[in-house]
Amino acid sequence: MNHLGAAKVTVVPGGTVTQPFFAVTGKIITVNGQQVQVYEYADEESASSDAARISPNGGTIGNSMVDWIAP
């Protein structure tokens, strides 16, 4: 969040979010009025494991179909 703030964007921390297709709990932040979910992993191996389950178009993650609501 410090990097975003340094880039002169407005960043407001929010709560947490859990998605069934990610191994970690995410954080919700608002960037210039738009809600963003951020997922931090302890190591590259864990992040790569979850990332490998995401389809090239982002429409499915593992066995879950995802409807992204923002443009």
mmCIF file of C-alpha atoms in Angstrom:
data_model
loop_
_atom_site.group_PDB
_atom_site.id
_atom_site.type_symbol
_atom_site.label_atom_id
_atom_site.label_comp_id
_atom_site.label_asym_id
_atom_site.label_seq_id
_atom_site.Cartn_x
_atom_site.Cartn_y
_atom_site.Cartn_z
ATOM 1 C CA MET A 1 0.000 0.000 0.000
ATOM 2 C CA ASN A 2 2.952 2.307 0.552
ATOM 3 C CA HIS A 3 3.908 2.040 -3.125
ATOM 4 C CA LEU A 4 0.381 2.962 -4.202
ATOM 5 C CA GLY A 5 0.343 5.934 -1.851
ATOM 6 C CA ALA A 6 3.680 7.079 -3.250
ATOM 7 C CA ALA A 7 2.121 6.925 -6.735
ATOM 8 C CA LYS A 8 -0.358 9.617 -5.625
ATOM 9 C CA VAL A 9 -3.428 7.391 -5.564
ATOM 10 C CA THR A 10 -5.901 7.282 -2.704
ATOM 11 C CA VAL A 11 -5.698 3.986 -0.808
ATOM 12 C CA VAL A 12 -8.082 3.072 2.009
ATOM 13 C CA PRO A 13 -7.556 -0.202 3.898
ATOM 14 C CA GLY A 14 -10.648 -2.313 4.485
ATOM 15 C CA GLY A 15 -11.461 -5.704 5.934
ATOM 16 C CA THR A 16 -10.654 -9.233 4.910
ATOM 17 C CA VAL A 17 -12.113 -11.591 2.331
ATOM 18 C CA THR A 18 -12.081 -15.365 1.965
ATOM 19 C CA GLN A 19 -12.422 -17.048 -1.410
ATOM 20 C CA PRO A 20 -12.841 -20.836 -1.642
ATOM 21 C CA PHE A 21 -10.337 -21.068 -4.483
ATOM 22 C CA PHE A 22 -7.392 -19.338 -2.736
ATOM 23 C CA ALA A 23 -5.364 -20.835 0.111
ATOM 24 C CA VAL A 24 -4.913 -17.505 1.941
ATOM 25 C CA THR A 25 -7.257 -14.879 3.352
ATOM 26 C CA GLY A 26 -7.278 -11.712 1.281
ATOM 27 C CA LYS A 27 -7.310 -8.069 2.274
ATOM 28 C CA ILE A 28 -9.767 -5.573 0.838
ATOM 29 C CA ILE A 29 -8.425 -2.152 -0.077
ATOM 30 C CA THR A 30 -10.064 0.703 -1.933
ATOM 31 C CA VAL A 31 -7.903 2.357 -4.591
ATOM 32 C CA ASN A 32 -9.232 5.610 -6.028
ATOM 33 C CA GLY A 33 -12.751 4.569 -5.045
ATOM 34 C CA GLN A 34 -12.541 1.038 -6.510
ATOM 35 C CA GLN A 35 -12.509 -2.037 -4.269
ATOM 36 C CA VAL A 36 -9.562 -4.394 -4.794
ATOM 37 C CA GLN A 37 -8.904 -7.788 -3.217
ATOM 38 C CA VAL A 38 -5.233 -8.435 -2.409
ATOM 39 C CA TYR A 39 -3.812 -11.865 -1.618
ATOM 40 C CA GLU A 40 -0.352 -12.146 -0.030
ATOM 41 C CA TYR A 41 1.419 -15.487 0.152
ATOM 42 C CA ALA A 42 4.213 -16.492 2.517
ATOM 43 C CA ASP A 43 6.334 -17.870 -0.305
ATOM 44 C CA GLU A 44 6.552 -18.125 -4.078
ATOM 45 C CA GLU A 45 5.726 -21.834 -4.106
ATOM 46 C CA SER A 46 2.361 -21.277 -2.396
ATOM 47 C CA ALA A 47 1.511 -18.376 -4.701
ATOM 48 C CA SER A 48 2.488 -20.362 -7.790
ATOM 49 C CA SER A 49 0.345 -23.301 -6.686
ATOM 50 C CA ASP A 50 -2.789 -21.135 -6.512
ATOM 51 C CA ALA A 51 -1.862 -19.180 -9.655
ATOM 52 C CA ALA A 52 -1.535 -22.408 -11.661
ATOM 53 C CA ARG A 53 -5.229 -23.110 -11.025
ATOM 54 C CA ILE A 54 -6.369 -19.849 -12.690
ATOM 55 C CA SER A 55 -7.470 -20.247 -16.320
ATOM 56 C CA PRO A 56 -5.813 -18.013 -18.935
ATOM 57 C CA ASN A 57 -8.935 -15.822 -19.201
ATOM 58 C CA GLY A 58 -9.519 -15.728 -15.421
ATOM 59 C CA GLY A 59 -13.014 -17.166 -15.788
ATOM 60 C CA THR A 60 -12.334 -20.302 -13.791
ATOM 61 C CA ILE A 61 -10.140 -21.035 -10.807
ATOM 62 C CA GLY A 62 -9.847 -24.745 -10.164
ATOM 63 C CA ASN A 63 -13.430 -26.030 -10.336
ATOM 64 C CA SER A 64 -15.003 -22.624 -9.611
ATOM 65 C CA MET A 65 -16.451 -20.351 -12.283
ATOM 66 C CA VAL A 66 -15.793 -16.712 -11.410
ATOM 67 C CA ASP A 67 -17.926 -13.709 -12.366
ATOM 68 C CA TRP A 68 -15.826 -10.577 -12.007
ATOM 69 C CA ILE A 69 -18.163 -7.670 -11.300
ATOM 70 C CA ALA A 70 -15.848 -4.766 -12.118
ATOM 71 C CA PRO A 71 -14.850 -3.848 -15.674
#
